[in-house]
mmCIF file with all atom_site columns, C-alpha atoms in Angstrom:
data_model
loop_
_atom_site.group_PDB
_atom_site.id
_atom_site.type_symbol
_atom_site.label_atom_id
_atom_site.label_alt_id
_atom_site.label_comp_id
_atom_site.label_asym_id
_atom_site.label_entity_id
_atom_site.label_seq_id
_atom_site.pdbx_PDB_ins_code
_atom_site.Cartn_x
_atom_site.Cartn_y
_atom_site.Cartn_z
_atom_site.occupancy
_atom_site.B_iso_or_equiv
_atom_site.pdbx_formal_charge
_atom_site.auth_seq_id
_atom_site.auth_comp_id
_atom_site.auth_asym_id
_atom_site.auth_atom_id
_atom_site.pdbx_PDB_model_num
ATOM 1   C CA . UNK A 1 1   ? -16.068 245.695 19.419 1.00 0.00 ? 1   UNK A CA 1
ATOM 2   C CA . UNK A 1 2   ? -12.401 246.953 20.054 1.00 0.00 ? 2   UNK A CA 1
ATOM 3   C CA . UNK A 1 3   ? -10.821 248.970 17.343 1.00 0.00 ? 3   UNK A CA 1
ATOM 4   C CA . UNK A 1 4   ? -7.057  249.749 17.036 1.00 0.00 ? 4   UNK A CA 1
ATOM 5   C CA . UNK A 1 5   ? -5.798  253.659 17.148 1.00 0.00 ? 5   UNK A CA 1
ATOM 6   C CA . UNK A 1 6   ? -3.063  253.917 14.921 1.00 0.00 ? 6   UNK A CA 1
ATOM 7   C CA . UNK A 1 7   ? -0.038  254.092 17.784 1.00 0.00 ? 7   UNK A CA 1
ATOM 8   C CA . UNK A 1 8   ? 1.470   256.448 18.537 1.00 0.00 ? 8   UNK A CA 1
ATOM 9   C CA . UNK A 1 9   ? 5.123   257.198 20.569 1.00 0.00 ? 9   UNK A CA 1
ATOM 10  C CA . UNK A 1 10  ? 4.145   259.783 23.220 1.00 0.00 ? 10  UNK A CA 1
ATOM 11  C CA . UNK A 1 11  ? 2.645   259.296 26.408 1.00 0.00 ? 11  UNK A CA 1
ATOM 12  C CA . UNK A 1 12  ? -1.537  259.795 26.570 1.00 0.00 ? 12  UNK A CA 1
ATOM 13  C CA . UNK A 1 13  ? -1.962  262.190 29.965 1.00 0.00 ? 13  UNK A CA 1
ATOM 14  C CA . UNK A 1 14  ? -5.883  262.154 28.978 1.00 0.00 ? 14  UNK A CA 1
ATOM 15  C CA . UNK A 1 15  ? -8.403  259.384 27.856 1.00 0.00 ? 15  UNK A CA 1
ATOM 16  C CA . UNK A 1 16  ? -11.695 261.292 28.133 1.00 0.00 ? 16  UNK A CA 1
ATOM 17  C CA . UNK A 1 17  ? -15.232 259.629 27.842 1.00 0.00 ? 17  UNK A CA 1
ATOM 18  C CA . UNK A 1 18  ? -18.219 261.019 25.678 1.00 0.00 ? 18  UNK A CA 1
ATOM 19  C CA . UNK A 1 19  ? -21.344 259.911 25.588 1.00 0.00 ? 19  UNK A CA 1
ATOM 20  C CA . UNK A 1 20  ? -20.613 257.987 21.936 1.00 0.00 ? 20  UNK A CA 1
ATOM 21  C CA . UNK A 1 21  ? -17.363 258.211 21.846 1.00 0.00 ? 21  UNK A CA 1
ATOM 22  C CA . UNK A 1 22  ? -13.468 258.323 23.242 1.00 0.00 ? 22  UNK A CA 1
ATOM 23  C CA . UNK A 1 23  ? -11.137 260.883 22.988 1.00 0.00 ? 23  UNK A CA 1
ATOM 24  C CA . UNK A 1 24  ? -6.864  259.989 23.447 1.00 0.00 ? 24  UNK A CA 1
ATOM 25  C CA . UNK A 1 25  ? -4.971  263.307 23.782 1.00 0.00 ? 25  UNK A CA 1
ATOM 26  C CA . UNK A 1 26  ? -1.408  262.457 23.000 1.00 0.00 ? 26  UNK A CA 1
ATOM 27  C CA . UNK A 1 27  ? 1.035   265.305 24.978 1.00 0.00 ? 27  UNK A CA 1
ATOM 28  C CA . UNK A 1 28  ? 2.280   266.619 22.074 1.00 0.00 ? 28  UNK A CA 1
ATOM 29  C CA . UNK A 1 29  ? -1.027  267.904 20.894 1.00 0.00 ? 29  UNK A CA 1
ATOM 30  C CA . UNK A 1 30  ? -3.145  265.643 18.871 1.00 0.00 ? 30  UNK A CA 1
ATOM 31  C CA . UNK A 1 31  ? -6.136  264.241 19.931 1.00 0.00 ? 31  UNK A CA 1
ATOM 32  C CA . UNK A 1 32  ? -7.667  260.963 18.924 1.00 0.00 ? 32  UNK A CA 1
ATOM 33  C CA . UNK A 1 33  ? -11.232 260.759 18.670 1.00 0.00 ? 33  UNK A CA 1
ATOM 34  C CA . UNK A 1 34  ? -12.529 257.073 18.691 1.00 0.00 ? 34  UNK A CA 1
ATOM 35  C CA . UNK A 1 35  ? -16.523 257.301 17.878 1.00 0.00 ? 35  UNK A CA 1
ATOM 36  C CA . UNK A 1 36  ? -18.565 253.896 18.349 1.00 0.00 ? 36  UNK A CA 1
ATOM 37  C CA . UNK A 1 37  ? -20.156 252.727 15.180 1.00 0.00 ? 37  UNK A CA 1
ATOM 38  C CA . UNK A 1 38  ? -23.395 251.296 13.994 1.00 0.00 ? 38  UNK A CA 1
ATOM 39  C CA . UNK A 1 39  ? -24.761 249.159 11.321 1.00 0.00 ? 39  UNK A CA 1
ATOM 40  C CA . UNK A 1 40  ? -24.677 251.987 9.044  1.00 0.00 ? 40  UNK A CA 1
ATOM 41  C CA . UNK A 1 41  ? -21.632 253.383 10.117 1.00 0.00 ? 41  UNK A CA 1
ATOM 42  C CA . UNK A 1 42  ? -18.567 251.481 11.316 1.00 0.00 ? 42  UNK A CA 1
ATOM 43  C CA . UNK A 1 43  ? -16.175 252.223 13.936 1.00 0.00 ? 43  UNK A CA 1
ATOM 44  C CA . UNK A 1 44  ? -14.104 255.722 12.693 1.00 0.00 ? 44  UNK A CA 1
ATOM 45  C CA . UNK A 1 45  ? -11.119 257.184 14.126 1.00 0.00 ? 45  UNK A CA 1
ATOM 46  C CA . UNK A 1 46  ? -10.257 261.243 13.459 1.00 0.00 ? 46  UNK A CA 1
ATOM 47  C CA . UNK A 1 47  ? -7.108  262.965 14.449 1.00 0.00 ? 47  UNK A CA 1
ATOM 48  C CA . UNK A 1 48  ? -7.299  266.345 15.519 1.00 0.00 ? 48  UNK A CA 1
ATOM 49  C CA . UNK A 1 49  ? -4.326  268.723 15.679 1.00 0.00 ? 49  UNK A CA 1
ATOM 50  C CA . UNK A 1 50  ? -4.903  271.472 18.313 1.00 0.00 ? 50  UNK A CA 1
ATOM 51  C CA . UNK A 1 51  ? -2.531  273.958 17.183 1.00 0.00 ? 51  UNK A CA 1
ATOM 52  C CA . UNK A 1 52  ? -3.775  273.980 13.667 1.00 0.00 ? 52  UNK A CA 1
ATOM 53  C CA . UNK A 1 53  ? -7.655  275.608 15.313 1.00 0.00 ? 53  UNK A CA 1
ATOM 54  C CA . UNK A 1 54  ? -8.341  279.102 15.053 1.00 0.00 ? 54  UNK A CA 1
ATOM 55  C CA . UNK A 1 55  ? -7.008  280.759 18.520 1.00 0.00 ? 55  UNK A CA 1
ATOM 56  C CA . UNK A 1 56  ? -4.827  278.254 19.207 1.00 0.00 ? 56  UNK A CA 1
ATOM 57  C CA . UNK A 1 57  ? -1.426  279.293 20.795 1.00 0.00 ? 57  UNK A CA 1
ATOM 58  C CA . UNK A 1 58  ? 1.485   279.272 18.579 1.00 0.00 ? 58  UNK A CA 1
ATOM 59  C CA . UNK A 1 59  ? 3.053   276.076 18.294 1.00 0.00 ? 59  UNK A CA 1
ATOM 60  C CA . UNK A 1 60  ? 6.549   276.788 19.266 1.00 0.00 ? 60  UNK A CA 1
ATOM 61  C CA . UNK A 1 61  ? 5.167   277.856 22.472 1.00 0.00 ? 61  UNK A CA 1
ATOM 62  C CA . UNK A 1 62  ? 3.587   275.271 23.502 1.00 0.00 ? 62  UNK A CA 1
ATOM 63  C CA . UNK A 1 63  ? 4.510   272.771 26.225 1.00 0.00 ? 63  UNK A CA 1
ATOM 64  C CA . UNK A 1 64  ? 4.004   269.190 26.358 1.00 0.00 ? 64  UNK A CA 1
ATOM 65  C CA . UNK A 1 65  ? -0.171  268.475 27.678 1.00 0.00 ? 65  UNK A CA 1
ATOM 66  C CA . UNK A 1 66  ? -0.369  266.969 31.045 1.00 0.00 ? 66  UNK A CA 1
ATOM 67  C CA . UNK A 1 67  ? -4.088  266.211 31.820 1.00 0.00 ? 67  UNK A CA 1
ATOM 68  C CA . UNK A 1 68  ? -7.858  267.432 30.298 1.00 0.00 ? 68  UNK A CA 1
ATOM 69  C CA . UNK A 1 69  ? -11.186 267.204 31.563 1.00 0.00 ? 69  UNK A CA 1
ATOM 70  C CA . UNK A 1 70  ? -14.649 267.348 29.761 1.00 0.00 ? 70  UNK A CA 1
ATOM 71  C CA . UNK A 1 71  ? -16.362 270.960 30.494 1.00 0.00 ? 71  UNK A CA 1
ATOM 72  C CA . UNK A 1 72  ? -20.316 270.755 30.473 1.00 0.00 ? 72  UNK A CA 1
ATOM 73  C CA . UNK A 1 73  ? -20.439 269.020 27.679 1.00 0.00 ? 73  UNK A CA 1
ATOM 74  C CA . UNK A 1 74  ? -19.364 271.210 24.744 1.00 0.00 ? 74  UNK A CA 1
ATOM 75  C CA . UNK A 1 75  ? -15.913 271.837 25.942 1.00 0.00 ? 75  UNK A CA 1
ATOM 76  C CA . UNK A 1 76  ? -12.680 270.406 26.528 1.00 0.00 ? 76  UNK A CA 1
ATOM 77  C CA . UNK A 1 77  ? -10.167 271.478 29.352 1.00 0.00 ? 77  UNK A CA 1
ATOM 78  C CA . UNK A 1 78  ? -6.189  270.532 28.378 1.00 0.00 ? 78  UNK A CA 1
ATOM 79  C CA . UNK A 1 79  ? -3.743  272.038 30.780 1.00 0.00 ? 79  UNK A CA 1
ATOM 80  C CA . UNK A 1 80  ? 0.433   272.318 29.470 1.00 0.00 ? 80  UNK A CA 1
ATOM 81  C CA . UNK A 1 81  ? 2.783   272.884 31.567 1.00 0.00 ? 81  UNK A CA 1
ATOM 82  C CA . UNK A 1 82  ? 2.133   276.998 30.055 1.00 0.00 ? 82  UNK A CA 1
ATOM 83  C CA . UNK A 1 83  ? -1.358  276.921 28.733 1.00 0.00 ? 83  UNK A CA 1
ATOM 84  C CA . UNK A 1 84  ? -5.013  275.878 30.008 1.00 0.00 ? 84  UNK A CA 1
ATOM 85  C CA . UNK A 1 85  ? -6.615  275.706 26.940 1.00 0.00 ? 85  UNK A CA 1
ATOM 86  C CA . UNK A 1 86  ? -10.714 275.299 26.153 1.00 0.00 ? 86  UNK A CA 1
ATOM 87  C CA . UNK A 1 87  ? -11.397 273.151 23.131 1.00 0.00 ? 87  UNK A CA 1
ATOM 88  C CA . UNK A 1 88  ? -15.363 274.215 21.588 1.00 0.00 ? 88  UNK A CA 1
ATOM 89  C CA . UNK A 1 89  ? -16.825 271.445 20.390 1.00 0.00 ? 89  UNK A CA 1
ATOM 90  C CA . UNK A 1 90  ? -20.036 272.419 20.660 1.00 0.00 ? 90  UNK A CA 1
ATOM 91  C CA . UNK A 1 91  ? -20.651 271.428 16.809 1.00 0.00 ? 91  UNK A CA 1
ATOM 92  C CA . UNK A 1 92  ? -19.463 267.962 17.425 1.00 0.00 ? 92  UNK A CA 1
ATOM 93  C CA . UNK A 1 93  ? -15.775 266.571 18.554 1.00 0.00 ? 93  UNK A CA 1
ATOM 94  C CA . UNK A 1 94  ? -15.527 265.348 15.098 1.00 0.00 ? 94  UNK A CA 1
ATOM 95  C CA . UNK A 1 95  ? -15.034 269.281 14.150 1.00 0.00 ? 95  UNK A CA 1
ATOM 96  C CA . UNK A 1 96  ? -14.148 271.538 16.978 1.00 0.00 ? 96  UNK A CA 1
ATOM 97  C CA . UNK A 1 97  ? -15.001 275.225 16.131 1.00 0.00 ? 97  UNK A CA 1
ATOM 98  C CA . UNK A 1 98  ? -11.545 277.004 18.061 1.00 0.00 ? 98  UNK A CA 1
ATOM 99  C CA . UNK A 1 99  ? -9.792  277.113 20.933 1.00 0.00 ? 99  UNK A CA 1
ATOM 100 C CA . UNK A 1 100 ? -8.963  279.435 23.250 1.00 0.00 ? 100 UNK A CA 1
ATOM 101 C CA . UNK A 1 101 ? -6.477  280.124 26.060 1.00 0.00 ? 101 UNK A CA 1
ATOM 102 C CA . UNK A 1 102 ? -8.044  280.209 29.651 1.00 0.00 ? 102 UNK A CA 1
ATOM 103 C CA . UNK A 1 103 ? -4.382  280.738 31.733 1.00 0.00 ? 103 UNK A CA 1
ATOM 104 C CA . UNK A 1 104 ? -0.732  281.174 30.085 1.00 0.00 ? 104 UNK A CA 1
ATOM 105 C CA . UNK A 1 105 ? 2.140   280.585 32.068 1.00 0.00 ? 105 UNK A CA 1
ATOM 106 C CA . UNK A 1 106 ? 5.543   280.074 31.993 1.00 0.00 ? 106 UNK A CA 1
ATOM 107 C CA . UNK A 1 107 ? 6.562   276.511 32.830 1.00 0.00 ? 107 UNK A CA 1
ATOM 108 C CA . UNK A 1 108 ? 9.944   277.495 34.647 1.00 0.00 ? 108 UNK A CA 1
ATOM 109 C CA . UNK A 1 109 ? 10.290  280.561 36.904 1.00 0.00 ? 109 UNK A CA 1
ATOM 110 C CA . UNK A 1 110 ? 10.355  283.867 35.611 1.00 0.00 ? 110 UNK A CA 1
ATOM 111 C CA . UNK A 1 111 ? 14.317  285.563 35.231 1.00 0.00 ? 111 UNK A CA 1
ATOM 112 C CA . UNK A 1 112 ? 13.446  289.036 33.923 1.00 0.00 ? 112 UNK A CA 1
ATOM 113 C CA . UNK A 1 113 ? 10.864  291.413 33.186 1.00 0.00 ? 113 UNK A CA 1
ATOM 114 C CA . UNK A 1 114 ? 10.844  294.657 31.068 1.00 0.00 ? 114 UNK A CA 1
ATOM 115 C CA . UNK A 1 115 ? 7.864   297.210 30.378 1.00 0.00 ? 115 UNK A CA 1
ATOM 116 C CA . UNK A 1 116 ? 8.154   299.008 26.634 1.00 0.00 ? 116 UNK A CA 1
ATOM 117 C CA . UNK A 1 117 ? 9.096   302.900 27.428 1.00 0.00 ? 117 UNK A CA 1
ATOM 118 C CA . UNK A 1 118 ? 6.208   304.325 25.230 1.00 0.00 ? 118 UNK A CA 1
ATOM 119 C CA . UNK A 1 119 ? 4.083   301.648 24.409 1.00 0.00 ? 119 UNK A CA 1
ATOM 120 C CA . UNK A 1 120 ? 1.151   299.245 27.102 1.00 0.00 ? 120 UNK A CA 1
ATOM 121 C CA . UNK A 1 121 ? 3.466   296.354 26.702 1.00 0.00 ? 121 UNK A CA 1
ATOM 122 C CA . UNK A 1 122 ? 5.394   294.598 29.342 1.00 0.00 ? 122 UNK A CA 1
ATOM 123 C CA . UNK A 1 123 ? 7.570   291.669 28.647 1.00 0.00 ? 123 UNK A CA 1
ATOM 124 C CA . UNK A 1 124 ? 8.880   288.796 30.276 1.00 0.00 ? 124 UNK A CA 1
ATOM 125 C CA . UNK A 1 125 ? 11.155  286.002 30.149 1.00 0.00 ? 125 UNK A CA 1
ATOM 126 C CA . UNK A 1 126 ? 11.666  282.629 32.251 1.00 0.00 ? 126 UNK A CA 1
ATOM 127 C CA . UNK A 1 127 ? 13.662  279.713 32.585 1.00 0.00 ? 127 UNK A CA 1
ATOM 128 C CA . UNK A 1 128 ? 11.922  277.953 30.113 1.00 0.00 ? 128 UNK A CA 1
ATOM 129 C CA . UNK A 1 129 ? 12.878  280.203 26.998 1.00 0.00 ? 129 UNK A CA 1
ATOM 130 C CA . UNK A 1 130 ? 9.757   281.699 26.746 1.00 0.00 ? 130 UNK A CA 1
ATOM 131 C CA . UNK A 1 131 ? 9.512   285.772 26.351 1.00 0.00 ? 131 UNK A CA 1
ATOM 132 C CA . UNK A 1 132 ? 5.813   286.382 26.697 1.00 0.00 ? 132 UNK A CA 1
ATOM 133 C CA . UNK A 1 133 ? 4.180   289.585 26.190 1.00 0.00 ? 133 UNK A CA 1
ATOM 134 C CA . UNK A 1 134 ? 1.273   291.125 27.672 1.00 0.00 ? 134 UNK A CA 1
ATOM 135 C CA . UNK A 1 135 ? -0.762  294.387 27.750 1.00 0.00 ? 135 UNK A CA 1
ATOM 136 C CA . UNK A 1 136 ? 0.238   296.825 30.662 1.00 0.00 ? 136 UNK A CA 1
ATOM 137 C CA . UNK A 1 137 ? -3.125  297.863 30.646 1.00 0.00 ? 137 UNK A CA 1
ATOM 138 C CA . UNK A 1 138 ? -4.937  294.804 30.809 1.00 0.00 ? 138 UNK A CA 1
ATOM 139 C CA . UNK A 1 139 ? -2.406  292.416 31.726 1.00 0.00 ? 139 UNK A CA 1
ATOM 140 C CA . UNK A 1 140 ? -3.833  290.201 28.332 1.00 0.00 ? 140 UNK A CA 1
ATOM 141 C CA . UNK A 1 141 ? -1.334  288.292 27.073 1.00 0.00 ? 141 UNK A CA 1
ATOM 142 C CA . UNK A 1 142 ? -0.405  288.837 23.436 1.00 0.00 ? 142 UNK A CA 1
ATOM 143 C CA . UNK A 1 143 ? 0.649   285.715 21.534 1.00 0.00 ? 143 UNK A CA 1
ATOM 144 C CA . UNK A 1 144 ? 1.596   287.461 18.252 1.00 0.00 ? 144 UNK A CA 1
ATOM 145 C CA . UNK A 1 145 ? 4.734   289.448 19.990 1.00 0.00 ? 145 UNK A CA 1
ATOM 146 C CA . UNK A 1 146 ? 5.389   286.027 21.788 1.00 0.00 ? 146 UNK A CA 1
ATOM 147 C CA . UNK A 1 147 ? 8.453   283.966 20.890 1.00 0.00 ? 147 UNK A CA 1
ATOM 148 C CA . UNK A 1 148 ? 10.774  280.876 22.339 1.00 0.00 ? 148 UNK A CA 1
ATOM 149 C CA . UNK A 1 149 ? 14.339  281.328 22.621 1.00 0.00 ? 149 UNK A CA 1
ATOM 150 C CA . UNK A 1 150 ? 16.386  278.390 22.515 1.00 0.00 ? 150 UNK A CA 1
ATOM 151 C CA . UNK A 1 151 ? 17.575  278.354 26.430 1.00 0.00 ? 151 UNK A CA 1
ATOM 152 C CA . UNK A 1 152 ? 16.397  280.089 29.445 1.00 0.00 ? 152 UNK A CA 1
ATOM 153 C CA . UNK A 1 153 ? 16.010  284.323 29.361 1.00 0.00 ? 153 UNK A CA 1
ATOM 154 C CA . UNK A 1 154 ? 17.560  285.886 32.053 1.00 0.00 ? 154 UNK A CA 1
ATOM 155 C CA . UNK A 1 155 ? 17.520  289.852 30.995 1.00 0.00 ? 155 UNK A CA 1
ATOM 156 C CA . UNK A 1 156 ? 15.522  291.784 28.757 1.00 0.00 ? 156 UNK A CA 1
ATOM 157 C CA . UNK A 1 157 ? 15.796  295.238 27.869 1.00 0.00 ? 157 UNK A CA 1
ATOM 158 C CA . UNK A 1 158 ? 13.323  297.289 25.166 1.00 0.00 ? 158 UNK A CA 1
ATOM 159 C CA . UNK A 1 159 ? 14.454  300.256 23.657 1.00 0.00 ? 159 UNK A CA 1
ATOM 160 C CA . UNK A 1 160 ? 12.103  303.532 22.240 1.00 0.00 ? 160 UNK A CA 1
ATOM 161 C CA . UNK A 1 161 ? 10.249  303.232 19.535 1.00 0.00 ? 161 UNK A CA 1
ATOM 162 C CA . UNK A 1 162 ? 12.157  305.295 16.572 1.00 0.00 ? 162 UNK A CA 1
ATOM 163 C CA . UNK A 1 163 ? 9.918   307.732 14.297 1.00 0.00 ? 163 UNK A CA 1
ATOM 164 C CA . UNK A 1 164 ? 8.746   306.809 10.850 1.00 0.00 ? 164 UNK A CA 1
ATOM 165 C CA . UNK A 1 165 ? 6.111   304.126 9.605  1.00 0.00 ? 165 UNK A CA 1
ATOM 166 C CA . UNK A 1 166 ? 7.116   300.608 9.961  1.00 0.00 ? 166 UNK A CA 1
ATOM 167 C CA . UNK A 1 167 ? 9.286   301.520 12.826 1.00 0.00 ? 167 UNK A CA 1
ATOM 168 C CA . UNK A 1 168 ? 9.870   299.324 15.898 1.00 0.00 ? 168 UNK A CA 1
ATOM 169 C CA . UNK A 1 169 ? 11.775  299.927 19.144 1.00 0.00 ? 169 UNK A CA 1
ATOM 170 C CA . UNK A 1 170 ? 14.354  296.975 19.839 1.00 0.00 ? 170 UNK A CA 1
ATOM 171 C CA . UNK A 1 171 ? 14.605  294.015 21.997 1.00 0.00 ? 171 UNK A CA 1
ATOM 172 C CA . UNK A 1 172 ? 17.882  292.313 23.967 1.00 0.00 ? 172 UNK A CA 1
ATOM 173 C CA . UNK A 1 173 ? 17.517  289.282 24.970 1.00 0.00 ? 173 UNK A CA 1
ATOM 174 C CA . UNK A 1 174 ? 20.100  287.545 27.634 1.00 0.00 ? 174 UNK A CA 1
ATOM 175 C CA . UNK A 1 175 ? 19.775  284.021 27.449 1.00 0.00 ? 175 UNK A CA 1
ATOM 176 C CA . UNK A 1 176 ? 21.766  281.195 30.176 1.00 0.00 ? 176 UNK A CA 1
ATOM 177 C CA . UNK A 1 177 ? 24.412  280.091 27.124 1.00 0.00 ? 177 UNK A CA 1
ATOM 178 C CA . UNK A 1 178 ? 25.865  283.803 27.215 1.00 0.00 ? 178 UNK A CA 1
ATOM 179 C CA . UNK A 1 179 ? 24.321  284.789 24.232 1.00 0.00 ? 179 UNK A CA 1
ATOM 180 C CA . UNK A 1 180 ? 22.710  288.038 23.463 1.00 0.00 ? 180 UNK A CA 1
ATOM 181 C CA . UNK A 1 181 ? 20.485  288.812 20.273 1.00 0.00 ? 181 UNK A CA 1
ATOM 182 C CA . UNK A 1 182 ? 18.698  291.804 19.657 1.00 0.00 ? 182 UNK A CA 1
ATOM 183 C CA . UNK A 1 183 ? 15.846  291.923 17.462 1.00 0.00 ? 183 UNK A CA 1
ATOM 184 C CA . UNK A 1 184 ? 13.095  294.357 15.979 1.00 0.00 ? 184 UNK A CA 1
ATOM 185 C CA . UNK A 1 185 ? 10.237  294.337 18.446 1.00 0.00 ? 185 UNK A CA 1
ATOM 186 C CA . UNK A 1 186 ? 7.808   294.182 15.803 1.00 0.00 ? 186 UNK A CA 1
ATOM 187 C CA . UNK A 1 187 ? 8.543   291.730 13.577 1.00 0.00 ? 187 UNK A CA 1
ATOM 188 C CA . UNK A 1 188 ? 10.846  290.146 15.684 1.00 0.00 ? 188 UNK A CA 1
ATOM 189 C CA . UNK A 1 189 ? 13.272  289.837 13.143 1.00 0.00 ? 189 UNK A CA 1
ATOM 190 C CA . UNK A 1 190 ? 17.145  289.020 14.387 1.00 0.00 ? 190 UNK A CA 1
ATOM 191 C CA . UNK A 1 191 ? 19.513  292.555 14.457 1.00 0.00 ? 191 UNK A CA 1
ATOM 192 C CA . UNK A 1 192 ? 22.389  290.650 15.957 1.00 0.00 ? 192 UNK A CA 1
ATOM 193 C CA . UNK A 1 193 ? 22.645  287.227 17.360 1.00 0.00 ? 193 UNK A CA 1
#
């Protein structure tokens, strides 16, 4: 029988074939999960938001999805142009248990780089208006002291930490419009903009 997906205005870069079922993945993020139906159970559709599973990458970082694959049989492969992410849907599609990132990238070339005087951080910050952040030590990226600007970066600098609890060296970000902000490193909370 053919059933109707509820349309939607963004381009599909995957259709991906399970054994009793069909998953859309819309570029923005959502997947469609179309799951054949029986006697006792008709024909179901279920949306499924990627960035709202646990160890998904923020949402404002993320970049429009541009293929996917099926992974031996419990995962699912979507590359962005800045993430290759693994869906686990090893307890069925219907309710994947995370997802993880595999690769993160910056979808434009890099501009600048900066490494935190004190701290096994080094930050840095592309075309794309991405500054990503990752551990000196074992070049892992870290998400949480991620953050999109809104053009492309092309200097950062990061100061010393200052003494006291709750203190957090600062960062200045150069963007392509001539703009500078500087922000707490931490909380990433504007200074001056």
């Amino acid at each position: 029988a053919v059933r109707r997906v509820q349309p939607q205005h963004l381009p599909v870069p995957a259709i991906l074939p399970l054994l009793d079922a069909v998953v859309a993945v819309y570029s923005h993020g959502l997947c469609c999960l179309v799951r054949s139906g029986s006697q006792q159970q008709p024909t179901r559709a279920v949306e499924i938001d990627i960035s709202s599973l646990p160890g998904a990458p923020d949402p404002r970082m993320q970049t429009p999805i541009i293929g996917g694959a099926i992974w031996k049989r419990n995962s699912i492969l979507l590359a962005s142009r800045t993430y290759l992410l693994r869906l686990d849907v090893g307890g069925g599609l219907h309710q994947p248990r995370s997802c993880s990132v595999l690769l993160m990238q910056p979808s434009k070339p890099l501009a600048s780089a900066c490494a935190h005087p004190t701290e096994h951080r080094i930050f840095t910050g592309a075309l794309d208006g991405g500054v990503r952040c990752y551990r000196s030590d074992t070049h892992r990226p870290l998400p949480e002291r991620s953050f999109k600007v809104s053009c492309g970066v092309t200097c950062l600098a990061v100061s010393g930490s200052t003494s006291g609890s709750g203190a957090s060296a600062w960062m200045a970000v150069g963007c392509e419009d001539s703009t500078l902000s500087i922000l707490g490193e931490v909380g990433l909370r504007y200074v001056l903009r």
